[in-house]
Structure formats: C-alpha cells, structure tokens
PDB file of C-alpha atoms in Angstrom:
ATOM      1  CA  ILE U 916       8.854 -17.133 -25.215  1.00 87.00           C
ATOM      2  CA  GLN U 917      10.371 -20.583 -25.299  1.00 88.00           C
ATOM      3  CA  VAL U 918      10.053 -22.976 -22.378  1.00 88.00           C
ATOM      4  CA  ILE U 919      13.196 -25.091 -21.951  1.00 91.00           C
ATOM      5  CA  ASP U 920      13.458 -28.244 -19.874  1.00 93.00           C
ATOM      6  CA  PRO U 921      16.907 -27.928 -18.238  1.00 94.00           C
ATOM      7  CA  LEU U 922      17.141 -31.699 -17.640  1.00 96.00           C
ATOM      8  CA  ILE U 923      17.094 -32.499 -21.350  1.00 96.00           C
ATOM      9  CA  ASP U 924      18.210 -29.077 -22.620  1.00 95.00           C
ATOM     10  CA  GLU U 925      15.373 -28.871 -25.140  1.00 95.00           C
ATOM     11  CA  VAL U 926      12.523 -26.538 -25.957  1.00 95.00           C
ATOM     12  CA  VAL U 927       9.361 -28.218 -24.673  1.00 93.00           C
ATOM     13  CA  ASP U 928       6.783 -25.462 -25.174  1.00 91.00           C
ATOM     14  CA  SER U 929       6.334 -21.827 -26.112  1.00 88.00           C
ATOM     15  CA  ILE U 930       4.183 -18.863 -25.142  1.00 88.00           C
ATOM     16  CA  PHE U 931       3.167 -16.507 -27.931  1.00 84.00           C
ATOM     17  CA  ILE U 932       3.157 -12.750 -27.239  1.00 82.00           C
ATOM     18  CA  ASN U 933       1.661 -11.593 -30.510  1.00 71.00           C
ATOM     19  CA  GLY U 934       4.907 -10.656 -32.268  1.00 63.00           C
ATOM     20  CA  ARG U 935       5.908  -8.154 -29.599  1.00 72.00           C
ATOM     21  CA  ALA U 936       9.675  -8.854 -29.369  1.00 81.00           C
ATOM     22  CA  PRO U 937       9.915 -10.086 -25.742  1.00 86.00           C
ATOM     23  CA  GLN U 938      13.011  -8.952 -23.864  1.00 87.00           C
ATOM     24  CA  SER U 939      13.142  -9.594 -20.102  1.00 91.00           C
ATOM     25  CA  ILE U 940      11.150 -11.655 -17.595  1.00 93.00           C
ATOM     26  CA  VAL U 941      10.501 -11.491 -13.842  1.00 95.00           C
ATOM     27  CA  ASN U 942       8.065 -13.568 -11.801  1.00 95.00           C
ATOM     28  CA  ASP U 943       5.699 -12.302  -9.123  1.00 97.00           C
ATOM     29  CA  ARG U 944       4.501 -13.800  -5.841  1.00 97.00           C
ATOM     30  CA  GLU U 945       1.573 -15.498  -7.593  1.00 97.00           C
ATOM     31  CA  GLY U 946       3.898 -17.306 -10.013  1.00 96.00           C
ATOM     32  CA  ASN U 947       2.944 -15.148 -12.983  1.00 97.00           C
ATOM     33  CA  LEU U 948       5.543 -13.962 -15.475  1.00 96.00           C
ATOM     34  CA  TRP U 949       5.946 -10.260 -16.323  1.00 96.00           C
ATOM     35  CA  VAL U 950       7.592  -9.722 -19.686  1.00 93.00           C
ATOM     36  CA  THR U 951       8.817  -6.453 -21.156  1.00 91.00           C
ATOM     37  CA  TYR U 952       8.615  -6.261 -24.918  1.00 88.00           C
ATOM     38  CA  GLY U 953       9.196  -3.942 -27.830  1.00 85.00           C
ATOM     39  CA  ASN U 954      11.741  -2.855 -30.398  1.00 80.00           C
ATOM     40  CA  ILE U 955      11.278   0.609 -31.828  1.00 76.00           C
ATOM     41  CA  GLN U 956      13.661  -0.091 -34.741  1.00 77.00           C
ATOM     42  CA  LYS U 957      11.400  -2.991 -35.787  1.00 78.00           C
ATOM     43  CA  ASP U 958       8.218  -0.939 -35.258  1.00 77.00           C
ATOM     44  CA  LYS U 959       7.213  -2.975 -32.185  1.00 79.00           C
ATOM     45  CA  PRO U 960       5.846  -0.620 -29.497  1.00 81.00           C
ATOM     46  CA  TYR U 961       7.018  -1.110 -25.907  1.00 85.00           C
ATOM     47  CA  GLY U 962       4.909  -2.562 -23.126  1.00 87.00           C
ATOM     48  CA  ILE U 963       4.589  -5.088 -20.328  1.00 91.00           C
ATOM     49  CA  VAL U 964       2.529  -8.274 -20.331  1.00 93.00           C
ATOM     50  CA  CYS U 965       1.544 -10.557 -17.438  1.00 95.00           C
ATOM     51  CA  ILE U 966       1.334 -14.267 -18.299  1.00 94.00           C
ATOM     52  CA  ASP U 967       0.055 -17.278 -16.370  1.00 94.00           C
ATOM     53  CA  PRO U 968       2.796 -19.837 -17.154  1.00 91.00           C
ATOM     54  CA  GLU U 969       0.506 -22.805 -16.387  1.00 91.00           C
ATOM     55  CA  THR U 970      -2.254 -21.873 -18.839  1.00 92.00           C
ATOM     56  CA  LYS U 971       0.027 -19.774 -21.093  1.00 89.00           C
ATOM     57  CA  SER U 972      -2.701 -17.127 -21.133  1.00 91.00           C
ATOM     58  CA  ILE U 973      -2.149 -13.386 -21.081  1.00 92.00           C
ATOM     59  CA  LEU U 974      -3.680 -11.971 -17.903  1.00 95.00           C
ATOM     60  CA  LYS U 975      -2.832  -8.303 -18.478  1.00 94.00           C
ATOM     61  CA  GLN U 976      -1.130  -6.291 -21.181  1.00 91.00           C
ATOM     62  CA  PHE U 977      -0.009  -2.682 -20.956  1.00 89.00           C
ATOM     63  CA  HIS U 978       1.126  -0.723 -24.017  1.00 83.00           C
ATOM     64  CA  TYR U 979       3.266   2.374 -23.686  1.00 78.00           C
ATOM     65  CA  LYS U 980       2.720   5.647 -25.499  1.00 69.00           C
ATOM     66  CA  GLU U 981       4.084   6.128 -28.993  1.00 67.00           C
ATOM     67  CA  GLY U 982       7.595   7.500 -29.254  1.00 62.00           C
ATOM     68  CA  LEU U 983       8.955   5.649 -26.243  1.00 63.00           C
ATOM     69  CA  ASN U 984      12.431   4.487 -27.122  1.00 65.00           C
ATOM     70  CA  GLU U 985      13.195   2.055 -24.308  1.00 77.00           C
ATOM     71  CA  LEU U 986      11.452   0.099 -21.579  1.00 82.00           C
ATOM     72  CA  ILE U 987      14.136  -2.046 -19.970  1.00 88.00           C
ATOM     73  CA  LYS U 988      15.473  -3.907 -16.948  1.00 92.00           C
ATOM     74  CA  PRO U 989      12.357  -5.047 -15.091  1.00 94.00           C
ATOM     75  CA  SER U 990      12.869  -5.876 -11.408  1.00 95.00           C
ATOM     76  CA  ILE U 991      10.598  -6.879  -8.563  1.00 95.00           C
ATOM     77  CA  ASN U 992      10.708  -6.114  -4.857  1.00 95.00           C
ATOM     78  CA  ALA U 993      11.410  -8.663  -2.094  1.00 92.00           C
ATOM     79  CA  THR U 994       7.736  -9.483  -1.509  1.00 95.00           C
ATOM     80  CA  LYS U 995       7.283  -9.851  -5.275  1.00 96.00           C
ATOM     81  CA  ASP U 996       4.206  -7.635  -5.336  1.00 97.00           C
ATOM     82  CA  THR U 997       5.616  -4.499  -6.987  1.00 97.00           C
ATOM     83  CA  LEU U 998       7.291  -4.246 -10.402  1.00 97.00           C
ATOM     84  CA  TYR U 999       9.982  -1.696 -11.245  1.00 96.00           C
ATOM     85  CA  TRP U1000      11.446  -0.826 -14.658  1.00 94.00           C
ATOM     86  CA  ILE U1001      13.413   1.834 -16.534  1.00 91.00           C
ATOM     87  CA  CYS U1002      11.736   4.014 -19.160  1.00 87.00           C
ATOM     88  CA  VAL U1003      13.537   6.304 -21.552  1.00 80.00           C
ATOM     89  CA  ASP U1004      11.706   8.565 -23.995  1.00 73.00           C
ATOM     90  CA  TYR U1005      14.297  10.345 -26.107  1.00 66.00           C
ATOM     91  CA  SER U1006      11.689  12.455 -27.904  1.00 67.00           C
ATOM     92  CA  SER U1007      10.507  14.345 -24.802  1.00 62.00           C
ATOM     93  CA  GLY U1008      13.792  15.390 -23.225  1.00 61.00           C
ATOM     94  CA  THR U1009      14.262  13.923 -19.770  1.00 62.00           C
ATOM     95  CA  GLU U1010      10.964  14.837 -18.127  1.00 63.00           C
ATOM     96  CA  GLY U1011       9.388  11.376 -18.500  1.00 66.00           C
ATOM     97  CA  ASN U1012      12.554   9.354 -18.001  1.00 81.00           C
ATOM     98  CA  GLY U1013      13.264   7.343 -14.904  1.00 91.00           C
ATOM     99  CA  ILE U1014      12.240   4.427 -12.772  1.00 94.00           C
ATOM    100  CA  PHE U1015       8.598   3.428 -12.810  1.00 93.00           C
ATOM    101  CA  ARG U1016       6.868   1.106 -10.384  1.00 95.00           C
ATOM    102  CA  MET U1017       3.502  -0.608 -10.322  1.00 96.00           C
ATOM    103  CA  PRO U1018       1.753  -3.051  -7.972  1.00 97.00           C
ATOM    104  CA  ILE U1019       1.127  -6.399  -9.663  1.00 97.00           C
ATOM    105  CA  HIS U1020      -2.642  -5.938  -9.231  1.00 97.00           C
ATOM    106  CA  ALA U1021      -2.730  -2.507 -10.925  1.00 96.00           C
ATOM    107  CA  ASP U1022      -4.992  -2.037 -13.913  1.00 94.00           C
ATOM    108  CA  VAL U1023      -3.189   0.943 -15.480  1.00 92.00           C
ATOM    109  CA  LEU U1024       0.417   1.917 -16.051  1.00 89.00           C
ATOM    110  CA  PRO U1025       1.802   4.774 -13.975  1.00 89.00           C
ATOM    111  CA  ASP U1026       2.107   7.974 -16.009  1.00 83.00           C
ATOM    112  CA  GLN U1027       4.971   9.531 -14.026  1.00 86.00           C
ATOM    113  CA  PRO U1028       8.314   8.099 -12.895  1.00 89.00           C
ATOM    114  CA  PHE U1029       8.681   7.004  -9.283  1.00 93.00           C
ATOM    115  CA  ILE U1030      12.323   8.186  -9.464  1.00 94.00           C
ATOM    116  CA  THR U1031      12.939  10.784 -12.167  1.00 90.00           C
ATOM    117  CA  ALA U1032      16.178  10.930 -14.130  1.00 88.00           C
ATOM    118  CA  ALA U1033      17.979  14.265 -13.973  1.00 84.00           C
ATOM    119  CA  PRO U1034      18.837  16.108 -17.196  1.00 79.00           C
ATOM    120  CA  PHE U1035      21.542  14.197 -19.122  1.00 76.00           C
ATOM    121  CA  GLN U1036      21.197  11.228 -16.778  1.00 81.00           C
ATOM    122  CA  TYR U1037      20.692   7.824 -18.391  1.00 82.00           C
ATOM    123  CA  PHE U1038      19.535   4.945 -16.209  1.00 88.00           C
ATOM    124  CA  TYR U1039      20.737   1.641 -17.636  1.00 88.00           C
ATOM    125  CA  ALA U1040      20.921  -0.722 -14.646  1.00 91.00           C
ATOM    126  CA  LEU U1041      18.235  -1.479 -12.084  1.00 95.00           C
ATOM    127  CA  GLY U1042      18.076  -3.928  -9.197  1.00 95.00           C
ATOM    128  CA  ILE U1043      16.144  -4.313  -5.962  1.00 96.00           C
ATOM    129  CA  ASP U1044      18.094  -5.822  -3.070  1.00 95.00           C
ATOM    130  CA  PRO U1045      15.819  -8.610  -1.709  1.00 92.00           C
ATOM    131  CA  ARG U1046      17.277  -8.254   1.793  1.00 92.00           C
ATOM    132  CA  ASP U1047      16.310  -4.620   2.394  1.00 93.00           C
ATOM    133  CA  ASN U1048      14.358  -3.453  -0.708  1.00 93.00           C
ATOM    134  CA  LEU U1049      16.964  -0.806  -1.511  1.00 96.00           C
ATOM    135  CA  ILE U1050      16.733   0.250  -5.141  1.00 97.00           C
ATOM    136  CA  TYR U1051      20.027   0.277  -7.081  1.00 96.00           C
ATOM    137  CA  ILE U1052      20.201   2.409 -10.232  1.00 94.00           C
ATOM    138  CA  GLY U1053      23.196   2.624 -12.541  1.00 92.00           C
ATOM    139  CA  ASP U1054      24.098   5.403 -14.972  1.00 88.00           C
ATOM    140  CA  PRO U1055      26.888   4.202 -17.309  1.00 85.00           C
ATOM    141  CA  LYS U1056      27.883   7.791 -18.268  1.00 82.00           C
ATOM    142  CA  SER U1057      28.014   7.071 -22.013  1.00 75.00           C
ATOM    143  CA  PHE U1058      30.057   3.928 -21.334  1.00 80.00           C
ATOM    144  CA  ILE U1059      33.298   5.924 -21.571  1.00 81.00           C
ATOM    145  CA  GLU U1060      33.849   7.012 -17.960  1.00 85.00           C
ATOM    146  CA  SER U1061      33.164   5.723 -14.463  1.00 87.00           C
ATOM    147  CA  SER U1062      29.562   4.706 -13.878  1.00 89.00           C
ATOM    148  CA  GLU U1063      27.451   6.292 -11.170  1.00 92.00           C
ATOM    149  CA  ILE U1064      25.481   4.083  -8.795  1.00 92.00           C
ATOM    150  CA  ARG U1065      22.596   5.593  -6.823  1.00 94.00           C
ATOM    151  CA  ILE U1066      20.827   3.704  -4.068  1.00 96.00           C
ATOM    152  CA  TYR U1067      17.308   4.707  -3.019  1.00 96.00           C
ATOM    153  CA  ASN U1068      15.016   3.525  -0.245  1.00 96.00           C
ATOM    154  CA  SER U1069      11.540   2.192  -1.013  1.00 92.00           C
ATOM    155  CA  ALA U1070      10.087   5.711  -0.597  1.00 93.00           C
ATOM    156  CA  GLY U1071      12.274   6.920  -3.493  1.00 94.00           C
ATOM    157  CA  GLU U1072      14.680   8.934  -1.316  1.00 95.00           C
ATOM    158  CA  LEU U1073      18.388   8.884  -2.155  1.00 95.00           C
ATOM    159  CA  HIS U1074      20.172   6.714   0.405  1.00 94.00           C
ATOM    160  CA  HIS U1075      23.740   6.606  -0.965  1.00 95.00           C
ATOM    161  CA  GLN U1076      25.718   7.081  -4.178  1.00 93.00           C
ATOM    162  CA  PHE U1077      29.172   6.178  -5.482  1.00 91.00           C
ATOM    163  CA  THR U1078      31.122   5.679  -8.696  1.00 89.00           C
ATOM    164  CA  THR U1079      32.418   2.400 -10.071  1.00 88.00           C
ATOM    165  CA  SER U1080      34.065   1.068 -13.215  1.00 85.00           C
ATOM    166  CA  MET U1081      32.746   1.755 -16.726  1.00 79.00           C
ATOM    167  CA  GLY U1082      29.557   0.376 -18.210  1.00 82.00           C
ATOM    168  CA  VAL U1083      27.349  -0.722 -15.310  1.00 84.00           C
ATOM    169  CA  GLY U1084      24.623  -2.908 -16.767  1.00 84.00           C
ATOM    170  CA  ASP U1085      23.077  -5.113 -14.059  1.00 87.00           C
ATOM    171  CA  PHE U1086      22.972  -5.813 -10.336  1.00 90.00           C
ATOM    172  CA  PHE U1087      22.942  -9.247  -8.711  1.00 86.00           C
ATOM    173  CA  PHE U1088      22.204  -9.916  -5.043  1.00 88.00           C
ATOM    174  CA  ASP U1089      22.680 -12.873  -2.684  1.00 81.00           C
ATOM    175  CA  GLU U1090      19.572 -13.747  -0.735  1.00 69.00           C
TER     176      GLU U1090
END
C-alpha cells in the first residue's frame, strides 16, 4: 500500500502486505486500516488484514478458505466498529455467498453470511448509510438489465427494494 502526501502529490511511504494483492481500504474508529486482498487468477488467496498506519504493523490477518473467488467492497458502519463485505464462492453454488460482518475486535472470521444471497443473485455493490446504518446492496443483474437495490436494517431484515439503471457498482452517502 502506498502512502501519498496530497500536498506534494508524491509517494512518501509504503506498507507491505506480503504480496497479497491489496484491493480496498476502510478505516475503523481506532484509526486502523482494514484492507481486503487477493486475486485468484494470480494465485493470491483472499483475506482481510488490519494495519496500524502509524507503526505500519499488521495487527490481525484473516485468510479465507480455498476456492473463494471474490471478497470485495468492504464497508464499515456509522460507529466504525463493525466491518461488512461481500463474499462470492462460485465453487459452492450460492449457499456461502452474501454479506458478511465482523466486529473490529473479533479474532475469527464469520463462517456464515449475515445476509445470504438468493440463488442466481450476485451482490456487487455494498454501502452502509452513516446516518441510519441502513445496509445498501446492489445486484447488477449481469450488467445487461436494470440493477436491483435492496436495503436492509442493521438486524439484516429487508427494509425496501427497487430497481435502477444498469451496472450498480458503489454507493456514496452524504454525512
């Protein structure tokens, strides 16, 4: 991970993650960075690592099971004490696919989704609204038809759903 000083627009430091192909970063309430990593095509297994940005030390590292094809779109709740992410395991059907969540102080990864994807459902967008902690999930429907947006409460119960234009990929919220 490269650290860039925005005032001079230069790389000023880096944090090594042991060749794990880092992808996305969120920060928690303690200032730590949570980084998803992995690239199955490059034989880099998926996982999540927690890094202290001051010391550049790895505080925790969680590796996912073999065969997992994607671990994407990390998000964090409004109090910044619970991580959420999308997992897709193409080798096991849809039974292990969905949204996972984990408190930042957990010592093990959850083994079951918090919100499970239905058969033929592909979660590709995830966001947590910081104003009300509603969980937004987007299914792009193969990127060739209208996307489906599902909104869940923090207990994992469906709150609302609607369709939107093609290819939903991310959610952004005003605070």
